[in-house]
Coordinates of C-alpha atoms in Angstrom, one line a residue:
M1 CA -14.7 -2.2 0.6
E2 CA -16.2 -2.5 -2.9
T3 CA -12.8 -3.5 -4.4
C4 CA -12.3 -6.0 -1.6
S5 CA -15.6 -7.6 -2.2
I6 CA -14.9 -8.0 -5.9
I7 CA -11.5 -9.5 -5.1
Q8 CA -12.9 -11.8 -2.4
T9 CA -15.2 -13.5 -5.0
Q10 CA -12.0 -14.8 -6.7
L11 CA -10.4 -16.1 -3.5
P12 CA -11.0 -19.3 -1.6
A13 CA -14.0 -19.0 0.8
N14 CA -11.9 -19.5 3.9
I15 CA -9.9 -16.3 3.5
P16 CA -11.3 -13.7 6.0
L17 CA -12.1 -10.2 5.0
T18 CA -11.4 -7.5 7.6
S19 CA -11.5 -3.7 7.5
S20 CA -9.2 -1.2 9.0
D21 CA -9.8 2.6 9.3
L22 CA -6.0 2.9 9.4
L23 CA -5.9 2.3 5.6
T24 CA -8.3 5.1 4.7
E25 CA -7.1 7.5 2.0
G26 CA -5.0 10.4 3.1
A27 CA -1.8 12.4 2.7
P28 CA 0.9 10.5 4.7
I29 CA 3.6 13.2 4.7
Q30 CA 4.5 16.4 3.1
P31 CA 5.7 15.5 -0.4
D32 CA 9.1 16.5 -1.7
P33 CA 9.1 18.1 -4.1
P34 CA 5.8 19.9 -3.3
S35 CA 2.9 19.3 -5.7
K36 CA 2.1 22.3 -7.9
H37 CA -1.5 21.1 -8.3
W38 CA -2.4 19.7 -4.9
K39 CA -1.9 21.2 -1.5
P40 CA -2.0 18.4 1.1
E41 CA -0.9 20.5 4.1
L42 CA -4.4 20.3 5.6
Y43 CA -4.3 16.5 5.2
F44 CA -0.9 15.2 6.2
F45 CA -1.1 16.8 9.7
R46 CA -4.4 14.8 10.1
D47 CA -3.5 11.7 8.2
G48 CA 0.2 11.2 8.6
A49 CA 0.2 9.5 12.1
R50 CA -2.6 7.2 11.1
I51 CA -1.0 6.0 7.9
E52 CA 2.3 5.5 9.7
A53 CA 0.5 3.4 12.3
A54 CA -1.0 1.4 9.4
F55 CA 2.5 0.8 8.0
R56 CA 3.8 -0.4 11.4
K57 CA 0.8 -2.7 11.9
F58 CA 0.8 -4.3 8.5
I59 CA 4.3 -4.1 7.1
H60 CA 6.7 -6.1 9.2
R61 CA 8.7 -9.3 9.4
A62 CA 7.0 -12.6 10.3
P63 CA 7.4 -13.8 13.9
P64 CA 10.7 -15.7 14.5
D65 CA 8.9 -19.0 15.0
Q66 CA 7.0 -18.8 11.7
K67 CA 8.1 -21.6 9.4
D68 CA 5.9 -21.2 6.3
D69 CA 5.4 -18.3 4.0
S70 CA 2.4 -16.1 4.7
Y71 CA 0.6 -13.6 2.5
E72 CA -1.4 -10.5 3.3
L73 CA -3.6 -8.9 0.7
I74 CA -4.1 -5.3 1.5
V75 CA -6.6 -3.3 -0.6
C76 CA -6.2 0.5 -0.1
H77 CA -5.8 3.8 -1.9
A78 CA -2.7 4.8 -4.0
N79 CA -1.3 7.3 -1.5
V80 CA -1.2 4.7 1.2
I81 CA 0.5 2.1 -1.1
R82 CA 3.1 4.7 -2.3
Y83 CA 4.0 5.5 1.3
F84 CA 4.2 1.9 2.3
V85 CA 6.5 1.1 -0.6
M86 CA 8.9 4.0 0.2
R87 CA 9.0 3.1 3.9
A88 CA 9.4 -0.6 3.3
L89 CA 12.3 0.0 1.0
Q90 CA 13.9 2.5 3.4
L91 CA 13.7 5.2 0.8
N92 CA 12.9 8.9 1.5
P93 CA 9.2 8.7 2.4
E94 CA 8.7 12.3 1.4
A95 CA 9.2 11.1 -2.2
W96 CA 6.0 9.2 -2.2
L97 CA 4.2 11.5 -4.6
R98 CA 6.9 10.9 -7.3
L99 CA 5.4 7.4 -7.8
S100 CA 2.5 6.9 -10.1
L101 CA 0.0 4.1 -9.5
D102 CA -2.8 2.7 -11.7
H103 CA -6.1 2.2 -10.0
A104 CA -6.8 -1.4 -8.9
S105 CA -3.2 -2.4 -9.7
I106 CA -1.1 -4.9 -7.8
T107 CA 1.9 -4.1 -5.8
W108 CA 3.9 -6.9 -4.2
L109 CA 6.4 -6.5 -1.4
S110 CA 8.3 -9.5 0.0
I111 CA 9.7 -9.2 3.5
Y112 CA 12.2 -11.8 4.4
P113 CA 13.0 -13.1 7.9
N114 CA 16.4 -11.3 8.0
G115 CA 14.5 -8.0 7.3
R116 CA 15.5 -7.6 3.7
V117 CA 12.6 -6.2 1.6
S118 CA 12.1 -6.7 -2.1
L119 CA 9.6 -4.9 -4.3
R120 CA 8.4 -7.8 -6.5
C121 CA 6.0 -5.7 -8.7
Y122 CA 4.6 -2.2 -8.6
S123 CA 1.4 -0.9 -10.1
N124 CA 0.9 -4.1 -12.2
S125 CA -2.4 -3.6 -14.1
G126 CA -1.7 -6.1 -16.9
Y127 CA -4.6 -8.2 -15.9
M128 CA -7.0 -5.4 -16.9
P129 CA -8.0 -4.5 -20.5
P130 CA -6.2 -1.2 -21.5
E131 CA -9.4 0.8 -21.6
A132 CA -10.1 -0.1 -18.0
I133 CA -6.8 1.3 -16.7
S134 CA -6.8 4.7 -15.0
R135 CA -4.7 6.7 -12.6

């Protein structure tokens, strides 16, 4: 919530801030290839269904009757973002750990009414000074 609070100070006052436990950090699925340094087996059995539920709740087409563009700003941990990107692009979700993501970076997915998905930017941290960027 700390990052959300900081971001919210830069947005119009009428944008609501909500929280979801579905977006809590975790290991979404067993990575392929397996990590040599991190053993997430204990976590993906616990976290995988929750993170998949978050994907289904937050990443979807707009309702058929929606006429205008809409935007959802989701602030969460890197593992969740990696998994969302792989699933949204219909790529092998087990490859999520192959993606690197800067902390506090911006990833932008566009989901079109016909179901086409485009990754507009990934791990964009260009707004931060270089010394503030970390992984």
